[in-house]
CSV table of N, CA and C in Angstrom, one decimal:
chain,number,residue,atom,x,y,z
A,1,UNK,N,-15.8,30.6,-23.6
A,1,UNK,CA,-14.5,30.3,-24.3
A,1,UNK,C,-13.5,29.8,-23.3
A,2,UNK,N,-13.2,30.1,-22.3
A,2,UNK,CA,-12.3,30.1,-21.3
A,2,UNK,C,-13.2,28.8,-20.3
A,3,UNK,N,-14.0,28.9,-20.3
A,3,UNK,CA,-14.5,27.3,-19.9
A,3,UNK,C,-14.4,25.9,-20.4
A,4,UNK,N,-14.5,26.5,-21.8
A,4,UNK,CA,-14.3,25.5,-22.4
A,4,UNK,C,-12.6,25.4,-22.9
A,5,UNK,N,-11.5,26.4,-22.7
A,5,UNK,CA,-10.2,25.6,-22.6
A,5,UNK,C,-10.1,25.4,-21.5
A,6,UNK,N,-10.0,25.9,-20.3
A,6,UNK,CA,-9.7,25.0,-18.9
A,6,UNK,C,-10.2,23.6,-19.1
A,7,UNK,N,-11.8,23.4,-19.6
A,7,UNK,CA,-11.1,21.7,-19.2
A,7,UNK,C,-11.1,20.7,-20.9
A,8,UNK,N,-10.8,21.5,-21.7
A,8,UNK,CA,-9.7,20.9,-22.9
A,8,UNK,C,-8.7,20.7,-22.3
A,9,UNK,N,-7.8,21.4,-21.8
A,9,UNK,CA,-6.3,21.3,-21.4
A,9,UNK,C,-6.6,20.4,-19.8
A,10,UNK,N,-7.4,21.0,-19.2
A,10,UNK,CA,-7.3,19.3,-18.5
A,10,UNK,C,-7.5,17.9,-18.6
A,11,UNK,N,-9.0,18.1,-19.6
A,11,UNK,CA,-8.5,16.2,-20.2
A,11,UNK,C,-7.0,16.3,-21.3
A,12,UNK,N,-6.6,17.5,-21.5
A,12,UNK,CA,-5.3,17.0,-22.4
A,12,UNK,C,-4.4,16.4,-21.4
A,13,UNK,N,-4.3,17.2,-20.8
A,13,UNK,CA,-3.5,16.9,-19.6
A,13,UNK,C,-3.4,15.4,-18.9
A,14,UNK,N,-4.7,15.2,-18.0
A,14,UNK,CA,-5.3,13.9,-17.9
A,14,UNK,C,-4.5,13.2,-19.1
A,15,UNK,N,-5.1,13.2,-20.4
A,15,UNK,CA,-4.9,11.9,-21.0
A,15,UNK,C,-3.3,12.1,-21.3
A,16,UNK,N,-2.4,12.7,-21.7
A,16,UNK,CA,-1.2,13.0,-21.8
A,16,UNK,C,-0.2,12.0,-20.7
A,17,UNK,N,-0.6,12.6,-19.1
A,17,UNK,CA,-0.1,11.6,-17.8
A,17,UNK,C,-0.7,11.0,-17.7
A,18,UNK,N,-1.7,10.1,-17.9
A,18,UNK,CA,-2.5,9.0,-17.6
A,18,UNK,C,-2.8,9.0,-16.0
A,19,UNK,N,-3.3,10.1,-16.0
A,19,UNK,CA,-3.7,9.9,-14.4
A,19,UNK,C,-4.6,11.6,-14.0
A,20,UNK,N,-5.6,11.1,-13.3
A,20,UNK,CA,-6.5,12.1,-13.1
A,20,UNK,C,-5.9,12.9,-11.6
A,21,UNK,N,-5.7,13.6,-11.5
A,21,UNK,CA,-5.5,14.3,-10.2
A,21,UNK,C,-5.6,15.9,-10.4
A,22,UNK,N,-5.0,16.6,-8.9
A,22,UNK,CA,-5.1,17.8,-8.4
A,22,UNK,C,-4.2,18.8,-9.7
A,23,UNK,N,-3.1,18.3,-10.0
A,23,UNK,CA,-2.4,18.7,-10.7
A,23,UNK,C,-2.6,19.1,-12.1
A,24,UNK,N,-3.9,18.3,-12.7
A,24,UNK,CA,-4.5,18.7,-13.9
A,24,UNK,C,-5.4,20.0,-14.1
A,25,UNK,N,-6.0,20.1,-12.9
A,25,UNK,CA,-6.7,21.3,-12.1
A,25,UNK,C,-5.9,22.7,-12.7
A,26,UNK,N,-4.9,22.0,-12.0
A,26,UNK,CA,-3.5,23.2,-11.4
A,26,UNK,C,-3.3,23.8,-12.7
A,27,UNK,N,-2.6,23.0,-13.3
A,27,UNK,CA,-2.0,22.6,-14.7
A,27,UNK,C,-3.4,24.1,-15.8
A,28,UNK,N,-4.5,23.6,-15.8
A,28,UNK,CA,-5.4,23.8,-16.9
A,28,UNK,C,-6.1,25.4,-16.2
A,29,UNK,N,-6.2,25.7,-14.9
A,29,UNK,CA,-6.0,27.1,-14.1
A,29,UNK,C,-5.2,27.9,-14.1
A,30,UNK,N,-3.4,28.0,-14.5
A,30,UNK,CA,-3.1,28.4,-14.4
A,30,UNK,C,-2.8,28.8,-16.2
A,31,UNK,N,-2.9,28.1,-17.0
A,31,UNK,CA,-2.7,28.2,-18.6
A,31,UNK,C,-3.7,29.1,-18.7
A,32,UNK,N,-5.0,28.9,-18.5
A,32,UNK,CA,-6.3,29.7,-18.8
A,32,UNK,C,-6.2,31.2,-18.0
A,33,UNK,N,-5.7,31.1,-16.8
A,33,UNK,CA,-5.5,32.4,-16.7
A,33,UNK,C,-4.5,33.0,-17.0
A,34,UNK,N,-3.5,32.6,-17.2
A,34,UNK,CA,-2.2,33.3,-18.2
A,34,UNK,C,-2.8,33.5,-19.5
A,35,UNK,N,-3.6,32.5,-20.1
A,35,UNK,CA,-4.0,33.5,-21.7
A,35,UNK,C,-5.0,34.7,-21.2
A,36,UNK,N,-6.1,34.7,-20.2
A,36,UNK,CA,-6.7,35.6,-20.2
A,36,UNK,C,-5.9,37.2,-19.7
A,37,UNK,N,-4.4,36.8,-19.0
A,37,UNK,CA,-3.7,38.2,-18.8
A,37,UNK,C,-3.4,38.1,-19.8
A,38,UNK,N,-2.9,37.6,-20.7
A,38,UNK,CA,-2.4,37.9,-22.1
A,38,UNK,C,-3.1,39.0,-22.9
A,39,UNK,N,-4.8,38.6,-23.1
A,39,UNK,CA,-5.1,39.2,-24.3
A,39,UNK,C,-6.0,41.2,-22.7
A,40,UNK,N,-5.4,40.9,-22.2
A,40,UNK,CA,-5.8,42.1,-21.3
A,40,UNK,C,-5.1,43.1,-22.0
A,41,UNK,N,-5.7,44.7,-22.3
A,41,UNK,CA,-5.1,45.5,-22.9
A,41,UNK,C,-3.9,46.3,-22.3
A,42,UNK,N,-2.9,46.6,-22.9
A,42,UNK,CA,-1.5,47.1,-22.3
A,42,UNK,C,-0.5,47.2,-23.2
A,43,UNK,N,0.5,47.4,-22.5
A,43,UNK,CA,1.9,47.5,-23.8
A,43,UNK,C,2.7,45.5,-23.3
A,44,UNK,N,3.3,45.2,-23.8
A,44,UNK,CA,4.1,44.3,-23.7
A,44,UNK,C,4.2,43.9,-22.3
A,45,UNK,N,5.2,44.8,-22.1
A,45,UNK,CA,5.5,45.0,-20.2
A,45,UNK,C,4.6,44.0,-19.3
A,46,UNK,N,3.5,45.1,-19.6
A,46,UNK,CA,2.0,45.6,-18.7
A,46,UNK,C,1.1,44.3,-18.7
A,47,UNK,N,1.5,43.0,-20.4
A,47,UNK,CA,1.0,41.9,-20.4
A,47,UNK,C,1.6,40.7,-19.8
A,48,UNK,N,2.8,41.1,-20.0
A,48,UNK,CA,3.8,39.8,-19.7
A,48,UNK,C,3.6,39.4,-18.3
A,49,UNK,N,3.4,40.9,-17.1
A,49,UNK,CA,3.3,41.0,-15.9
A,49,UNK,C,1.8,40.2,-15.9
A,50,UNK,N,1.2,40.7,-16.4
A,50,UNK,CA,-0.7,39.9,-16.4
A,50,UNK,C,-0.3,38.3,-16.7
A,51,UNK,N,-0.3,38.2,-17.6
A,51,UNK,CA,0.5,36.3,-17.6
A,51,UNK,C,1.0,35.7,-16.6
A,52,UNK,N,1.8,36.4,-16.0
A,52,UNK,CA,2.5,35.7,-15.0
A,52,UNK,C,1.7,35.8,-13.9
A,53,UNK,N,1.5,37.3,-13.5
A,53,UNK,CA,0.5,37.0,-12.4
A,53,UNK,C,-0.9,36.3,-12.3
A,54,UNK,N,-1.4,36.1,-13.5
A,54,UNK,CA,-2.2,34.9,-13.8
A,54,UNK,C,-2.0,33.5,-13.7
A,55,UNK,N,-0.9,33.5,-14.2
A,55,UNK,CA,-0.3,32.2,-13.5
A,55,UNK,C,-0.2,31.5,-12.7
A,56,UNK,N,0.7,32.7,-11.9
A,56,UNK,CA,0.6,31.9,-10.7
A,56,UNK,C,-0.7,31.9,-9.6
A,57,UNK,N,-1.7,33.2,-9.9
A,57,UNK,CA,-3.0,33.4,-8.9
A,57,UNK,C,-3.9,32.1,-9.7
A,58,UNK,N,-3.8,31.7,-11.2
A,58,UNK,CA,-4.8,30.6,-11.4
A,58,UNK,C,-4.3,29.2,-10.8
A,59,UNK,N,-3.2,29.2,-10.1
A,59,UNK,CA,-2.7,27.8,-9.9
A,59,UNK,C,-2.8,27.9,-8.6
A,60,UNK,N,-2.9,28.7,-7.8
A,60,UNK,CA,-3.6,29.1,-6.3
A,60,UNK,C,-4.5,29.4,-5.9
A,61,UNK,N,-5.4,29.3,-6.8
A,61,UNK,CA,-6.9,29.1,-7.1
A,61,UNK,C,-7.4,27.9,-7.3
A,62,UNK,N,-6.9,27.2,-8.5
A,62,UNK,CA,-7.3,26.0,-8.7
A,62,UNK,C,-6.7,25.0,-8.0
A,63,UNK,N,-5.9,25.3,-7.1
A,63,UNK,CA,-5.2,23.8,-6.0
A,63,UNK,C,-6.3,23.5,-5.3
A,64,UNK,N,-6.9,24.1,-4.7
A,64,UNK,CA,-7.8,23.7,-3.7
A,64,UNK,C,-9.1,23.3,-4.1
A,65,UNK,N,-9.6,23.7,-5.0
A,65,UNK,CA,-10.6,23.5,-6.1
A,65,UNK,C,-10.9,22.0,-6.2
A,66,UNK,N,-9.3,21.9,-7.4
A,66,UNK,CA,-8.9,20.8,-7.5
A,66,UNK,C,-9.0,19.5,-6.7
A,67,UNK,N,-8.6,20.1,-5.2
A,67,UNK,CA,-8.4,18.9,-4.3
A,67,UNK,C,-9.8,18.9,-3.8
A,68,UNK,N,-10.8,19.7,-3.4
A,68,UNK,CA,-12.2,19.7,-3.3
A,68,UNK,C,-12.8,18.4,-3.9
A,69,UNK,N,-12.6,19.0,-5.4
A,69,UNK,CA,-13.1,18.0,-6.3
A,69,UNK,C,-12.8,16.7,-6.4
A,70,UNK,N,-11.6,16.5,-6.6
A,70,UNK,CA,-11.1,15.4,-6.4
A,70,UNK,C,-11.8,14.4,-5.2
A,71,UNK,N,-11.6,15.0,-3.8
A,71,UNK,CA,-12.4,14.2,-2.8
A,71,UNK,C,-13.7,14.1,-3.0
A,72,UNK,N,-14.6,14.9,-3.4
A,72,UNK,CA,-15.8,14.9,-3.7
A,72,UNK,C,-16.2,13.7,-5.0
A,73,UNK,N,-15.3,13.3,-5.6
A,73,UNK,CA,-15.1,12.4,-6.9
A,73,UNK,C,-15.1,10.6,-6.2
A,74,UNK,N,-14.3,11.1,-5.5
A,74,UNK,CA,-13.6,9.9,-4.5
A,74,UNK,C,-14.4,9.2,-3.8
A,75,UNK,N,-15.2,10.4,-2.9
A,75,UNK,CA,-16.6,9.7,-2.4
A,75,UNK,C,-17.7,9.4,-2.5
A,76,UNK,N,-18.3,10.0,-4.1
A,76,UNK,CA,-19.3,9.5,-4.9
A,76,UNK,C,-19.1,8.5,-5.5
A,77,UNK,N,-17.7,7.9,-5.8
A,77,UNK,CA,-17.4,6.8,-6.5
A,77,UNK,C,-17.5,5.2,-4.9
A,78,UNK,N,-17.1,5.9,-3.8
A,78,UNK,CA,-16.9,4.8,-3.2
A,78,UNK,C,-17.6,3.7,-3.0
A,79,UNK,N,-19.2,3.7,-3.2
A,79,UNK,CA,-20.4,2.7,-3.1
A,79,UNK,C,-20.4,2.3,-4.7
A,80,UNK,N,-19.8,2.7,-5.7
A,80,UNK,CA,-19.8,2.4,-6.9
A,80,UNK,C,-18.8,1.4,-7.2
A,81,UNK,N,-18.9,-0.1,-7.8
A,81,UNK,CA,-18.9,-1.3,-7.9
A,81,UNK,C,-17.7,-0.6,-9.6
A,82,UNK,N,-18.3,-0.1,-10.5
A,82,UNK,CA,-17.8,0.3,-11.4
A,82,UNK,C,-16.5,1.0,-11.5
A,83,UNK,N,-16.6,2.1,-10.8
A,83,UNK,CA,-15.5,2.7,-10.1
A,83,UNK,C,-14.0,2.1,-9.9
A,84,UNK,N,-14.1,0.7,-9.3
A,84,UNK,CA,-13.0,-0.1,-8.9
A,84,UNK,C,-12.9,-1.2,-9.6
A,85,UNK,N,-12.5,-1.2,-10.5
A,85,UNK,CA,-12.2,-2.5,-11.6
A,85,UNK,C,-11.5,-3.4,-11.2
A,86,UNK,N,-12.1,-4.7,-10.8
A,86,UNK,CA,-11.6,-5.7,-10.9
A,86,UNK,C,-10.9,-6.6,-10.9
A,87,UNK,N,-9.7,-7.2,-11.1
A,87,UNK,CA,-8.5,-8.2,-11.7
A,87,UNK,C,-8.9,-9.1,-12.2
A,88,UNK,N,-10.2,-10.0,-11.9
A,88,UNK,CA,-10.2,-11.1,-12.4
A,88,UNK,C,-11.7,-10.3,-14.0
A,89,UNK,N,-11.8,-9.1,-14.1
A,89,UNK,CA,-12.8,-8.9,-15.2
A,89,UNK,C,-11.8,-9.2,-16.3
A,90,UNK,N,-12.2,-9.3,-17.1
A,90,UNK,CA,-11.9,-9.5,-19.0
A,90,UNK,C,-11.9,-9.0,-19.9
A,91,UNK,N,-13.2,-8.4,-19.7
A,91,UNK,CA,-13.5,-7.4,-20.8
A,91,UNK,C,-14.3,-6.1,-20.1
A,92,UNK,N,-13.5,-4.8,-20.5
A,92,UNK,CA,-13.7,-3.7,-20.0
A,92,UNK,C,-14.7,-3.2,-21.6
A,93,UNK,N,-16.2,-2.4,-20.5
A,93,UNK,CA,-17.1,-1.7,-22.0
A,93,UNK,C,-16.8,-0.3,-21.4
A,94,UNK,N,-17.0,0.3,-22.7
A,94,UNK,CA,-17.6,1.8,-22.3
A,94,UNK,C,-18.9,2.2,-21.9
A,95,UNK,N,-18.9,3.0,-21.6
A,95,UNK,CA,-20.4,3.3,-20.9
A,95,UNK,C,-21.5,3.6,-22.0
A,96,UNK,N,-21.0,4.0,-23.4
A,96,UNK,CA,-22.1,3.4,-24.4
A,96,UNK,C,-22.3,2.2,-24.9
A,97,UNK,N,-21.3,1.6,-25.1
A,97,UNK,CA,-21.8,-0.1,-24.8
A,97,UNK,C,-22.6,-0.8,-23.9
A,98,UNK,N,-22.5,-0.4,-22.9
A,98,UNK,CA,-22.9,-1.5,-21.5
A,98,UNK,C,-24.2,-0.3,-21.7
A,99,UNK,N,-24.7,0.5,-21.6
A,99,UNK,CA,-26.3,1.4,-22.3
A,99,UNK,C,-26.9,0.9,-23.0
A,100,UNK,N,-26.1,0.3,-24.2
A,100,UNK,CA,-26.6,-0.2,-25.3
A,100,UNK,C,-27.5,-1.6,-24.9
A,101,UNK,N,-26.6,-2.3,-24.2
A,101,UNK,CA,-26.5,-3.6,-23.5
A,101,UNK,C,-27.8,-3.5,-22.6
A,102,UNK,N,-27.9,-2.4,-21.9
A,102,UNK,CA,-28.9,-2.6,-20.7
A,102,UNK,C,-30.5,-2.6,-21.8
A,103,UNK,N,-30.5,-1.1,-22.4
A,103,UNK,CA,-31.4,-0.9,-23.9
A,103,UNK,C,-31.9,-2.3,-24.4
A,104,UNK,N,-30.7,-3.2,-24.8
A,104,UNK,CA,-31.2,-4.3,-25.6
A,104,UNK,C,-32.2,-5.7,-24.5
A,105,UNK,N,-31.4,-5.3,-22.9
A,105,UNK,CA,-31.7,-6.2,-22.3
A,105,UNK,C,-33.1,-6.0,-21.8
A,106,UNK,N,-33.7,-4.5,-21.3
A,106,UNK,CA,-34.7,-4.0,-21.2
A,106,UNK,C,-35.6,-4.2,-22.5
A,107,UNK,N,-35.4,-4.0,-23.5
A,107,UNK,CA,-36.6,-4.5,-25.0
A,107,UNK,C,-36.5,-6.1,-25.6
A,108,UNK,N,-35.5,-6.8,-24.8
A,108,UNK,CA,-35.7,-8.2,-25.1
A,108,UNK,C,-36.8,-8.7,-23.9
A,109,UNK,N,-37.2,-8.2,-22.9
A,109,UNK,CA,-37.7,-8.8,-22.0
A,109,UNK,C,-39.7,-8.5,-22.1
């Protein structure tokens, strides 16, 4: 459950700023571990302190993660043609289109 909001809230995130980075990381680590101090058992006090300290330990957790990944994204993409879109292209497909496309090209032959 907590896997699956960390990265809901990061592609919300993502799509929200239109831009993929370290900060979405940040952003979707530190939300997920503030709800998980939340629902931790205690009086008010005792939760509020869990939220916050979750907060800020999931966003000091996830920086580096983050930036890990990020570079590791960066350099699998570098030999990729796809990756770096063009100026003079026209028309951009999705990656089930251009499948579709390869599918059709592969059983027309």
């Amino acid at each position: 459950m907590f896997t699956a909001a960390f990265y809901n809230i990061q592609n919300l995130l993502a799509e929200k700023r239109g831009v993929h980075d370290v900060f979405n990381v940040v952003g979707a680590g530190s939300a997920t571990a503030s709800a998980f101090g939340l629902i931790m058992p205690g009086s008010f006090h005792w939760r509020a302190r869990n939220m916050a300290l979750g907060s800020v330990l999931g966003a000091a957790f996830c920086f580096p993660l983050g930036w890990i990944h990020l570079k590791m994204v960066e350099i699998a993409n570098e030999g990729n043609p796809d990756a770096h879109p063009r100026s003079d292209q026209k028309e951009v497909k999705s990656g089930v289109s251009a499948a579709i496309e390869r599918l059709e090209g592969n059983l027309n032959k």
